Amino acid sequence: MSVVGFDIGNENCVIAAVKQGGMLDVLLNDESKRETPTVVSFSEKQRFLGSAGAASAMMNPKSTISQVKRLLGRKFREDDVQKDLKLFPFETCESHDGGILIMLEYLGETHKFTPVQILGMLLSNLKQITEKNIKIPISNCVIGVPCYLTDVQRRAYLDAATIAGLKPLRLMHDCTATALGYGIYKTDFSNVGPTYVVFVDIGHCDTQVCVASYENGHMKILSHAFDESLGGRDFDEVLSSYFAAQFKQQYDIDVYTNVKASIRLRASCEKLKKVLSANAEAPLNIECLMNEKDVKGFIRREEFEKLSSSLLERMRIPCQKALAGSGLNVEKIHSVELVGSGSRIPAISRMLNSLFNREPGRTINASECVARGCALQCAMLSPQYCVREFEVQDSFPFSIGFSSEKGPICTFSNGVLLPKGQPFPSVKILTLHRSNGFQLQAFYADQNELPSVVSPQISSFMIGPFQTSHAETARVKVRVHLDLDGVVRVQSASLIEEFVDDSVRRESRDAHLTLEEDAKSDHTPATAIDPEGKVLKRLEIPVNENVNGGMTKTELSEAVEKEHQLVQQDLKMERTKDRKNALESYVYEMRDKISNIYRSFATESEREGISRNLRDTEEWLYEDGDDESENVYAERLEDLKKLVDPIEGRYKDEEARAQATGALLK
Ligand code: ATP
Ligand code: K
Ligand code: MG
């Protein structure tokens, strides 16, 4: 049983897992790094993922996909999406249902992938890294997700996990995971009353804030707030446009007209920003940026802070919102913990300090906390593992409403079924008077709570068809579930009919009318009859959900199959590389042996034949045979071996004889 937590960042992914020996730790990728770039790059015949993907990005800018997290479950025409797409070097188009398709050339054809498929590839790579490390096949895991994800985006994560062959035990809000990891083993919390902690996570593309309350082995998230488009990359952009303007004047080049140049400038500005986190000033030098011009620049931290003052101002808003949502004032807060690598800019600490009247804590590992928290949660959800008794209660950041053709169905006045801040998972039972099939619509009830320009529609659910012979009294009970992933589902629906059946004799005095909520899963009716002949009958009725913009089952299984093919192709290329390397090393090894240790075991003509063949093979490897199939390399190796084997045989016989003699002499 695997215990794994994945943090899929917009820039970096982190894997935490229980290793052999029972320690929970962050796993190293193939390059021995603790963070893996969130990148998929398609080269001519093979995909490169993670670190390898980042390495091939400059060579294949148009077929290298990064920042895919931003595109999940979004519509092509949304303003935000268009703004992001302009920054990306890869090409996109609109899908038949208004979604986004990423287009690229691969294996001599144009391929189109949805963002979900790309996320699937990334997850599949993380799965591979994990399996290599912990040496068992994995499927169970917990995946960290931004708290601001809508229903369709949450389902996108689940679909991507399916594509990767993973089974998330839950999706977990990033900040909740951080808060869990922070609080579970903490011993210095107050013994009287709850301890309140604010977590601020500043990543590559977003800012997330939550307020958590800890009390007696129980953690409750009081509120979440966010700015879904404010993160480290916005600071890079501030620097980029500053230097782009400068270079226009100084060198007469417009970097933004050149894809490669703007990628390079942005990358250099990211480095520069990091330098500025530790130094008061920093230089920028880029060779041959554009039109064969080398550029030079320079900036002081103060200047950078001035340029990013509006970003810092914006960052206050989610902090204030989270605090307001928690119902607490600043004095009640025990500490403010700052995580996410984007938060390493010193001015961010200062801003938080002024907002919360205290120095933000930096005790948490800023880049690993989400993955660790997710792994902990995974262990807690796996019965095989014994983790300290600790209750996690998350809160949902959006109000959810339900409506039918008759209007909203609400328990609250404003058309809301589950209000913002609702602890989840959570079940609500709707009782509706209906005598035949109907539709329910689920939607986010307050557009202001949502990230900008996302659709408030969630799903529609077809309840029924069903028929009743007692239309006046028929009720339908619908079980609405906001599940552990934050996905809205209709778990079941049942028809309850009450009527008097005169033919029923008053047989038993003990019979009761005891049919209640606990829905049965089969579709056979349950019936209870009371002594008056009053019958209470319950029948499960079918529910069909239609997710706004989600994948159909067929699309999902096609995507699984497609990923399988892509993996096979990658494996084939890996095998080909191995075969080629094997042939190459054989050539070198034999060239050495034939002129040394095998020399006296071969006739002159044998030696000549072999040497010639070795030379030819080497030449071939660099020319015509540079890009051959695995079988060709394997055959070539076999042919060579046929020549060398007899000589190797004689050598080995001789060696064995010598050993036997040696043994006799002892
Ligand atoms: P997200 O959480 O938004 O999905 P992520 O988890 O991949 O993304 P992080 O790895 O937490 O993001 O942070 C990446 C950001 O941190 C990048 O913008 C990077 O430039 C920035 N960053 C890393 N180190 C520093 C530093 N020393 N100073 C300033 N910024 C830094
Ligand atoms: K990360
Ligand atoms: Mg992050």
XYZ file of C-alpha atoms and ligand atoms in Angstrom:
699
model
C 0.000 0.000 0.000
C 1.449 3.295 -0.999
C 1.397 6.535 0.933
C 2.159 9.360 -1.429
C 1.457 13.081 -1.592
C 1.817 15.092 -4.784
C 2.114 18.852 -5.039
C 1.551 19.826 -8.646
C 2.718 23.398 -8.797
C 2.454 25.654 -11.786
C 6.241 25.627 -11.933
C 7.441 22.777 -9.697
C 6.122 19.463 -8.494
C 7.094 17.829 -5.235
C 6.539 14.220 -4.178
C 6.454 13.140 -0.554
C 6.087 9.480 0.341
C 6.606 6.943 3.053
C 9.838 5.282 2.055
C 11.033 1.796 2.816
C 11.679 1.863 6.523
C 8.619 3.953 7.256
C 10.041 7.483 7.026
C 7.973 10.128 5.336
C 10.224 12.158 3.124
C 10.462 14.091 -0.117
C 11.617 11.890 -2.995
C 14.444 12.719 -5.358
C 13.839 12.709 -9.087
C 16.161 11.283 -11.756
C 18.415 14.282 -11.388
C 18.502 13.935 -7.604
C 16.389 17.053 -7.189
C 13.599 17.484 -4.689
C 11.555 19.602 -7.100
C 10.543 18.484 -10.573
C 9.649 21.095 -13.192
C 6.017 20.940 -14.311
C 6.980 20.542 -17.959
C 6.249 18.154 -20.816
C 8.360 18.512 -23.911
C 7.789 16.642 -27.165
C 10.951 16.119 -29.129
C 10.956 14.467 -32.526
C 10.233 10.928 -31.389
C 9.934 10.978 -27.635
C 8.414 12.913 -24.783
C 10.571 14.360 -22.075
C 8.941 15.003 -18.749
C 9.914 16.945 -15.661
C 13.604 17.829 -15.470
C 14.277 16.289 -18.864
C 11.370 18.299 -20.244
C 12.768 21.537 -18.860
C 16.145 20.669 -20.346
C 14.700 20.277 -23.822
C 12.450 23.360 -23.563
C 14.817 25.749 -25.322
C 15.320 23.335 -28.191
C 11.618 22.692 -28.679
C 9.867 25.828 -27.428
C 6.787 25.252 -29.555
C 6.260 21.729 -28.349
C 7.094 22.290 -24.701
C 4.101 22.663 -22.416
C 4.365 24.356 -19.060
C 1.905 26.088 -16.734
C -0.838 23.717 -17.795
C -2.470 23.990 -14.392
C -3.840 27.372 -15.419
C -5.685 25.886 -18.364
C -7.493 22.991 -16.704
C -11.242 23.075 -17.059
C -11.149 26.509 -18.654
C -12.776 27.795 -21.808
C -10.647 28.918 -24.715
C -12.390 32.260 -25.021
C -12.166 33.355 -21.402
C -10.234 36.613 -21.066
C -7.820 35.267 -18.470
C -7.108 32.249 -20.601
C -6.373 34.373 -23.644
C -4.003 36.473 -21.550
C -2.124 33.373 -20.407
C -2.058 31.820 -23.857
C -0.304 34.884 -25.223
C 2.585 34.207 -22.860
C 2.982 30.591 -23.885
C 5.057 29.569 -26.886
C 2.939 26.524 -27.724
C -0.067 26.704 -29.997
C -3.632 26.223 -28.927
C -7.092 26.153 -30.421
C -10.673 25.849 -29.297
C -12.172 22.400 -28.859
C -15.654 21.419 -30.004
C -17.056 22.226 -26.549
C -15.277 25.537 -26.129
C -12.368 24.058 -24.168
C -8.671 24.370 -24.896
C -6.598 22.117 -27.133
C -2.826 22.238 -27.248
C -1.477 21.600 -30.739
C 1.962 20.345 -31.539
C 3.943 18.359 -34.059
C 4.994 14.940 -32.916
C 6.082 11.847 -34.843
C 5.415 13.697 -38.066
C 1.790 14.465 -37.255
C -0.169 17.254 -35.625
C -1.336 16.122 -32.214
C -3.967 17.784 -30.085
C -4.007 17.346 -26.356
C -6.330 18.671 -23.717
C -4.814 20.216 -20.576
C -6.175 17.189 -18.681
C -4.084 14.873 -20.851
C -0.994 16.974 -20.226
C -1.620 16.873 -16.477
C -2.059 13.116 -16.851
C 1.393 12.902 -18.437
C 2.925 14.893 -15.602
C 1.254 12.768 -12.960
C 2.335 9.645 -14.758
C 5.930 10.881 -14.613
C 5.623 11.612 -10.891
C 4.207 8.129 -10.435
C 7.228 6.672 -12.216
C 9.674 8.660 -10.095
C 7.867 7.480 -6.980
C 7.889 3.831 -8.002
C 11.576 3.987 -8.816
C 12.216 5.378 -5.341
C 10.024 3.287 -3.122
C 10.238 0.194 -5.309
C 6.592 -0.764 -5.188
C 3.835 -0.006 -7.683
C 1.646 2.818 -6.435
C -1.867 3.969 -7.048
C -3.177 5.466 -3.821
C -2.171 9.060 -3.279
C -3.380 12.477 -2.195
C -3.030 15.356 -4.627
C -2.770 18.977 -3.550
C -5.015 21.408 -5.432
C -5.662 25.144 -5.241
C -8.674 25.901 -3.060
C -10.204 28.023 -5.813
C -10.765 25.146 -8.207
C -14.240 24.822 -9.604
C -16.081 21.537 -9.895
C -15.020 20.845 -13.456
C -11.384 21.580 -12.574
C -11.504 19.197 -9.645
C -12.910 16.547 -11.936
C -10.108 17.385 -14.374
C -7.568 16.456 -11.698
C -9.388 13.198 -11.043
C -9.487 12.394 -14.762
C -5.790 13.210 -15.125
C -5.083 10.869 -12.213
C -7.041 8.124 -13.966
C -5.003 8.714 -17.115
C -1.852 8.321 -15.037
C -3.110 5.162 -13.338
C -3.433 6.832 -9.955
C -6.236 6.662 -7.417
C -6.393 9.794 -5.319
C -7.866 9.091 -1.899
C -8.725 12.735 -1.991
C -7.828 16.054 -3.541
C -6.627 18.326 -0.774
C -6.484 22.104 -0.730
C -2.846 23.237 -0.769
C -3.137 25.367 2.365
C -5.047 22.672 4.238
C -2.218 20.244 3.507
C 0.314 22.784 4.762
C -1.762 23.413 7.873
C -2.016 19.686 8.575
C 1.725 19.157 8.304
C 2.322 22.170 10.507
C -0.141 21.299 13.235
C -0.179 17.546 13.586
C 2.943 17.227 15.709
C 2.893 20.670 17.240
C 3.131 20.683 21.016
C 3.349 24.361 21.893
C -0.297 25.220 21.197
C -2.427 26.705 23.925
C -4.123 24.236 26.251
C -7.041 26.548 26.843
C -9.069 27.335 23.775
C -8.108 27.145 20.135
C -4.895 28.392 18.520
C -5.367 30.322 15.283
C -2.762 30.298 12.530
C -2.778 32.046 9.159
C -1.050 30.312 6.233
C -0.018 32.333 3.232
C 1.161 30.372 0.177
C 2.684 32.360 -2.654
C 3.421 30.152 -5.606
C 4.292 30.706 -9.210
C 0.883 31.778 -10.445
C -1.309 32.194 -7.396
C -1.649 33.345 -3.811
C -3.654 31.299 -1.326
C -4.421 32.118 2.265
C -6.205 30.137 4.933
C -6.929 30.525 8.614
C -6.740 27.345 10.676
C -7.874 26.677 14.197
C -6.189 23.971 16.279
C -7.649 22.475 19.420
C -7.132 19.099 21.076
C -6.057 17.023 18.127
C -8.518 18.730 15.843
C -7.785 21.123 13.012
C -10.514 23.192 11.505
C -10.025 25.438 8.505
C -12.039 28.563 9.186
C -11.606 30.258 5.844
C -9.839 30.218 2.510
C -9.099 33.189 0.303
C -7.038 33.539 -2.841
C -5.924 35.532 -5.818
C -5.761 32.982 -8.592
C -3.540 35.137 -10.792
C -0.987 36.653 -8.494
C 2.242 34.838 -7.908
C 5.977 34.818 -8.479
C 5.635 34.992 -12.231
C 3.950 38.395 -11.988
C 7.093 39.760 -10.374
C 9.141 38.296 -13.246
C 6.812 40.073 -15.626
C 7.339 43.397 -13.846
C 11.080 42.994 -14.318
C 10.689 41.806 -17.902
C 8.663 44.782 -19.008
C 11.019 47.125 -17.183
C 14.014 45.752 -19.058
C 12.148 45.307 -22.336
C 11.362 49.022 -22.292
C 14.941 49.820 -21.400
C 16.342 47.631 -24.175
C 14.045 49.205 -26.694
C 15.614 52.573 -25.999
C 19.122 51.383 -25.427
C 19.488 48.710 -28.092
C 16.547 49.374 -30.354
C 15.100 45.871 -29.984
C 11.505 44.949 -29.173
C 11.861 41.731 -27.231
C 8.129 41.078 -27.234
C 8.093 40.618 -30.981
C 10.343 37.585 -30.662
C 9.154 34.453 -28.868
C 12.548 33.059 -28.011
C 13.887 36.405 -26.873
C 10.953 37.053 -24.575
C 11.230 33.573 -23.074
C 14.907 34.165 -22.442
C 14.333 37.606 -20.977
C 11.639 36.271 -18.659
C 13.874 33.416 -17.535
C 16.729 35.823 -16.824
C 14.400 38.115 -14.913
C 13.274 35.203 -12.762
C 16.905 34.558 -11.870
C 17.455 38.227 -11.253
C 14.441 38.351 -8.938
C 15.907 35.501 -6.899
C 19.218 37.314 -6.648
C 17.366 40.392 -5.410
C 15.835 38.343 -2.580
C 19.289 38.027 -1.063
C 21.104 41.056 -2.471
C 20.460 44.785 -2.575
C 21.174 44.975 -6.295
C 21.663 42.715 -9.261
C 22.945 42.816 -12.828
C 21.332 41.314 -15.907
C 23.406 40.087 -18.811
C 22.020 38.236 -21.783
C 24.174 37.309 -24.709
C 22.762 37.584 -28.159
C 19.234 38.253 -26.962
C 17.956 39.502 -30.286
C 19.329 40.802 -33.579
C 22.691 39.501 -32.407
C 22.806 42.017 -29.632
C 24.203 41.326 -26.177
C 22.279 43.237 -23.545
C 23.197 44.473 -20.099
C 21.019 45.854 -17.353
C 21.038 46.540 -13.676
C 18.472 47.065 -10.933
C 18.387 47.838 -7.220
C 16.010 46.068 -4.885
C 14.342 49.357 -3.951
C 13.569 50.016 -7.566
C 12.178 46.498 -7.981
C 9.983 46.975 -4.924
C 8.690 50.254 -6.275
C 7.852 48.581 -9.591
C 6.005 45.792 -7.810
C 4.160 47.909 -5.267
C 0.780 47.320 -6.909
C 1.349 43.559 -6.784
C 2.139 43.822 -3.081
C -1.005 45.870 -2.545
C -3.045 43.223 -4.319
C -1.512 40.550 -2.136
C -3.054 42.158 0.929
C -6.569 41.535 -0.364
C -6.730 37.729 -0.013
C -5.072 38.051 3.414
C -7.745 40.476 4.540
C -10.474 38.344 3.040
C -9.242 35.216 4.804
C -9.138 37.028 8.108
C -12.606 38.470 7.593
C -13.906 35.033 6.602
C -12.563 33.501 9.782
C -14.440 36.006 11.922
C -11.268 36.750 13.869
C -9.329 39.921 14.351
C -5.577 40.281 14.106
C -5.073 40.074 17.893
C -6.517 36.569 17.982
C -3.931 35.226 15.522
C -1.183 33.191 17.129
C 1.115 33.200 14.108
C 1.333 33.832 10.384
C 3.220 31.204 8.394
C 4.594 32.045 5.008
C 5.146 29.273 2.425
C 5.537 28.776 -1.333
C 8.774 29.755 -3.003
C 7.231 32.908 -4.433
C 7.164 34.249 -0.889
C 10.952 34.588 -0.689
C 10.758 38.189 -1.850
C 11.587 40.206 1.307
C 8.984 42.877 0.587
C 6.248 40.253 0.935
C 7.301 39.526 4.502
C 7.252 43.232 5.283
C 3.792 43.648 3.807
C 2.482 40.749 5.919
C 4.214 42.115 8.965
C 2.400 45.417 8.623
C -0.895 43.674 7.961
C -0.815 41.185 10.832
C 1.351 43.152 13.275
C 3.881 40.375 13.528
C 6.819 38.946 11.686
C 5.606 36.044 9.520
C 7.069 32.698 10.506
C 9.375 30.869 8.173
C 9.723 27.649 10.076
C 7.895 25.543 7.505
C 9.771 24.177 4.500
C 8.315 26.567 1.930
C 8.563 24.303 -1.106
C 7.805 20.907 0.428
C 4.980 21.548 2.866
C 2.101 20.863 0.485
C 3.458 17.492 -0.641
C 4.284 16.469 2.926
C 0.835 17.449 4.163
C -0.752 15.466 1.330
C 1.353 12.401 2.160
C 0.346 12.680 5.801
C -3.291 12.867 4.785
C -2.775 9.837 2.559
C -1.365 7.905 5.516
C -4.286 9.015 7.676
C -6.760 7.798 5.068
C -5.000 4.441 4.700
C -6.132 2.020 7.378
C -2.784 0.202 7.262
C -0.920 3.178 8.641
C -1.035 4.408 12.143
C -0.799 8.167 12.333
C -1.449 10.242 15.391
C -5.182 10.730 15.987
C -5.871 14.092 14.361
C -9.044 15.360 12.841
C -8.947 17.497 9.715
C -11.931 19.618 8.856
C -11.702 21.684 5.726
C -14.068 24.411 4.599
C -15.347 24.989 1.100
C -14.655 28.434 -0.371
C -17.749 28.844 -2.554
C -21.484 28.904 -1.861
C -23.372 26.217 -3.736
C -26.945 26.411 -4.917
C -29.353 23.919 -6.462
C -32.332 24.666 -8.583
C -34.995 22.798 -10.469
C -37.413 23.998 -13.129
C -39.430 25.468 -10.248
C -36.601 27.750 -9.112
C -33.910 27.582 -6.454
C -34.035 24.985 -3.708
C -32.563 26.515 -0.660
C -32.051 26.193 2.997
C -30.726 29.747 3.141
C -32.564 32.839 2.025
C -30.220 33.806 -0.787
C -30.711 30.745 -2.947
C -27.869 28.887 -1.304
C -27.884 25.226 -0.336
C -24.355 24.971 1.019
C -22.958 28.319 2.157
C -19.372 29.406 1.708
C -17.273 28.097 4.570
C -19.285 24.874 4.727
C -17.219 22.070 6.263
C -16.908 19.206 3.809
C -17.406 16.384 2.973
C -21.024 17.178 3.565
C -24.387 15.656 2.708
C -27.672 17.505 2.221
C -30.964 15.797 1.613
C -33.470 17.580 -0.574
C -37.096 16.576 -0.370
C -39.097 17.498 -3.442
C -42.687 16.842 -4.397
C -42.537 15.358 -7.853
C -44.478 12.736 -9.740
C -42.159 12.228 -12.671
C -38.563 12.717 -13.797
C -36.962 16.149 -13.457
C -33.693 17.998 -13.679
C -31.614 19.629 -11.000
C -28.978 22.225 -11.672
C -26.041 22.767 -9.363
C -24.259 26.112 -9.512
C -21.987 28.362 -7.542
C -24.370 30.821 -5.996
C -22.173 33.879 -5.739
C -20.105 34.897 -8.726
C -18.121 37.300 -6.509
C -16.655 34.416 -4.563
C -15.315 32.760 -7.725
C -12.099 33.412 -9.600
C -12.790 35.956 -12.318
C -14.578 34.816 -15.461
C -15.280 31.226 -14.558
C -18.692 29.852 -15.202
C -20.887 29.438 -12.121
C -22.548 26.346 -13.600
C -21.541 23.078 -11.976
C -23.541 20.147 -13.272
C -27.024 19.175 -14.148
C -28.550 15.998 -12.805
C -31.379 14.120 -14.437
C -33.425 12.502 -11.685
C -35.528 9.657 -13.023
C -37.368 8.688 -15.102
C -39.824 7.231 -12.650
C -43.555 6.848 -12.333
C -45.884 7.038 -9.418
C -49.493 6.076 -9.018
C -49.824 8.367 -6.031
C -48.865 11.727 -7.442
C -50.386 13.739 -4.568
C -48.184 12.248 -1.914
C -45.067 11.267 -3.882
C -41.852 12.774 -2.600
C -38.399 12.455 -4.031
C -35.458 12.512 -1.673
C -32.225 13.555 -3.303
C -28.930 13.052 -1.524
C -26.542 15.822 -2.461
C -22.906 15.222 -1.579
C -20.097 17.727 -1.525
C -17.457 15.048 -1.422
C -13.925 14.841 -0.049
C -12.571 16.220 -3.343
C -14.891 19.219 -3.197
C -16.917 17.795 -6.086
C -20.693 18.156 -6.062
C -22.466 14.867 -6.694
C -25.952 13.518 -6.385
C -25.306 10.290 -4.548
C -28.757 8.871 -4.920
C -32.402 9.708 -5.296
C -35.398 7.792 -4.052
C -39.068 7.993 -4.552
C -41.150 7.810 -1.402
C -44.819 7.021 -1.801
C -47.416 6.946 0.923
C -50.860 5.531 0.361
C -53.544 3.436 2.018
C -53.896 -0.028 0.659
C -57.341 -1.348 1.617
C -56.499 -4.836 0.582
C -53.863 -5.037 3.204
C -55.185 -6.850 6.220
C -54.138 -5.646 9.579
C -51.934 -8.551 10.146
C -49.223 -7.372 12.315
C -49.453 -4.881 15.134
C -45.707 -4.524 15.226
C -45.118 -3.228 11.761
C -43.783 0.334 11.669
C -43.325 3.041 9.183
C -39.588 3.195 9.402
C -38.337 3.995 5.965
C -35.997 6.850 6.217
C -33.072 8.585 4.585
C -30.501 5.824 4.475
C -30.852 5.071 0.826
C -30.399 1.533 -0.387
C -28.180 0.952 -3.329
C -30.277 -1.599 -5.196
C -33.326 -0.642 -7.122
C -35.789 -2.983 -5.449
C -38.489 -1.190 -3.566
C -38.533 -1.252 0.194
C -41.977 -1.282 1.689
C -43.347 -0.765 5.151
C -46.976 -1.234 6.030
C -48.612 -0.110 9.228
C -51.601 -1.729 10.905
C -54.031 0.751 9.322
C -52.979 -0.444 5.897
C -50.951 2.671 5.321
C -48.132 1.805 2.996
C -44.821 3.556 2.778
C -42.845 2.550 -0.254
C -39.396 3.600 -1.317
C -37.838 3.062 -4.710
C -34.355 4.025 -5.822
C -34.501 6.082 -8.979
C -31.687 6.582 -11.479
C -29.565 9.705 -11.512
C -27.622 10.879 -14.545
C -25.120 13.641 -14.182
C -24.009 15.942 -16.914
C -20.912 17.883 -15.945
C -20.525 21.302 -17.471
C -17.444 20.876 -19.629
C -16.169 17.596 -18.157
C -14.885 14.541 -20.009
C -17.265 11.783 -20.976
C -16.456 8.185 -20.033
C -15.576 7.436 -23.649
C -13.272 10.434 -23.891
C -11.586 9.382 -20.683
C -10.973 5.832 -21.807
C -9.663 7.120 -25.135
C -7.284 9.375 -23.226
C -6.128 6.436 -21.104
C -5.442 4.455 -24.271
C -3.649 7.402 -25.895
C -1.405 7.844 -22.859
C -0.645 4.148 -22.975
C 0.514 4.513 -26.580
C 2.640 7.533 -25.753
C 4.274 5.648 -22.888
C 4.972 2.715 -25.219
C 6.620 5.072 -27.696
C 8.754 6.620 -24.940
C 9.766 3.176 -23.720
C 10.612 2.129 -27.250
C 12.874 5.141 -27.624
C 14.485 4.402 -24.275
C 15.118 0.815 -25.360
C 16.491 2.035 -28.660
C 18.892 4.319 -26.821
C 19.933 1.403 -24.616
C 20.533 -0.856 -27.628
C 22.545 1.824 -29.346
C 24.621 2.413 -26.230
C 25.158 -1.316 -25.843
C 26.430 -1.580 -29.408
C 28.656 1.439 -28.962
C 30.220 0.187 -25.740
C 30.698 -3.276 -27.254
C 32.622 -1.712 -30.113
C 34.921 0.153 -27.742
C 35.402 -2.786 -25.452
C 36.261 -5.192 -28.275
C 38.549 -2.764 -30.005
C 40.580 -2.749 -26.849
C 40.406 -6.500 -26.213
C 41.206 -7.598 -29.740
C 44.483 -5.734 -29.696
C 45.324 -6.794 -26.147
C 44.035 -9.807 -24.245
C 42.402 -11.550 -27.233
C 45.291 -10.872 -29.533
C 47.011 -14.235 -29.269
C 43.726 -16.126 -29.594
C 42.853 -14.864 -33.054
C 44.525 -15.438 -36.392
C 45.702 -12.425 -38.244
C 42.887 -12.565 -40.726
C 40.331 -12.928 -37.915
C 41.809 -9.906 -36.199
C 41.705 -7.905 -39.364
C 38.131 -8.897 -40.114
C 36.979 -7.966 -36.647
C 38.855 -4.676 -36.545
C 37.436 -3.677 -39.876
C 33.970 -4.522 -38.714
C 34.411 -2.572 -35.506
C 35.612 0.463 -37.425
C 32.715 0.249 -39.868
C 30.220 -0.064 -37.055
C 31.632 2.938 -35.280
C 31.473 5.037 -38.406
C 27.980 3.784 -39.126
C 26.879 4.732 -35.629
C 27.836 8.327 -36.248
C 26.382 8.521 -39.727
C 23.726 6.336 -41.338
C 23.113 4.439 -38.135
C 22.678 7.447 -35.893
C 18.913 7.151 -35.812
C 17.931 3.523 -36.303
C 15.401 1.229 -34.726
C 16.126 -0.937 -31.711
C 16.129 -4.122 -33.797
C 18.712 -2.821 -36.208
C 21.090 -2.055 -33.334
C 20.394 -5.430 -31.764
C 21.060 -7.293 -35.028
C 24.225 -5.399 -35.650
C 25.444 -6.320 -32.194
C 24.562 -9.970 -32.809
C 26.511 -9.962 -36.087
C 29.570 -8.552 -34.360
C 29.292 -11.055 -31.557
C 29.223 -13.913 -34.070
C 32.660 -12.806 -35.213
C 34.108 -12.221 -31.790
C 32.529 -15.106 -29.871
C 34.858 -17.869 -31.149
C 37.863 -15.885 -30.035
C 36.317 -14.976 -26.744
C 35.558 -18.707 -26.379
C 39.177 -19.703 -26.898
C 40.292 -17.087 -24.436
C 37.835 -18.284 -21.826
C 38.786 -21.943 -22.309
C 42.371 -21.035 -21.787
C 41.514 -19.008 -18.726
C 39.561 -21.913 -17.251
C 42.442 -24.301 -17.954
C 44.869 -21.951 -16.274
C 42.600 -21.690 -13.273
C 42.233 -25.460 -13.005
C 45.995 -25.905 -13.198
C 46.424 -23.206 -10.627
C 43.944 -24.957 -8.361
C 45.805 -28.258 -8.769
C 49.090 -26.665 -7.900
C 47.708 -25.241 -4.641
P 1.764 27.330 -7.722
O 1.717 27.043 -6.264
O 1.453 28.738 -8.079
O 1.017 26.361 -8.542
P 4.461 26.362 -7.557
O 4.021 25.560 -6.386
O 5.158 25.640 -8.648
O 3.275 27.134 -8.207
P 6.534 27.511 -6.000
O 7.495 26.449 -6.370
O 5.992 27.546 -4.626
O 5.339 27.547 -7.056
O 7.142 28.926 -6.296
C 7.706 29.224 -7.518
C 7.957 30.695 -7.571
O 8.898 31.044 -6.550
C 8.581 31.120 -8.885
O 7.939 32.278 -9.343
C 10.003 31.426 -8.500
O 10.576 32.428 -9.296
C 9.838 31.927 -7.085
N 11.063 31.883 -6.288
C 11.841 30.806 -6.025
N 12.904 31.155 -5.295
C 12.809 32.496 -5.085
C 13.617 33.474 -4.409
N 14.739 33.116 -3.812
N 13.195 34.759 -4.399
C 12.059 35.106 -5.006
N 11.262 34.265 -5.661
C 11.627 32.968 -5.714
K 5.395 23.495 -5.573
Mg 2.481 25.705 -4.928
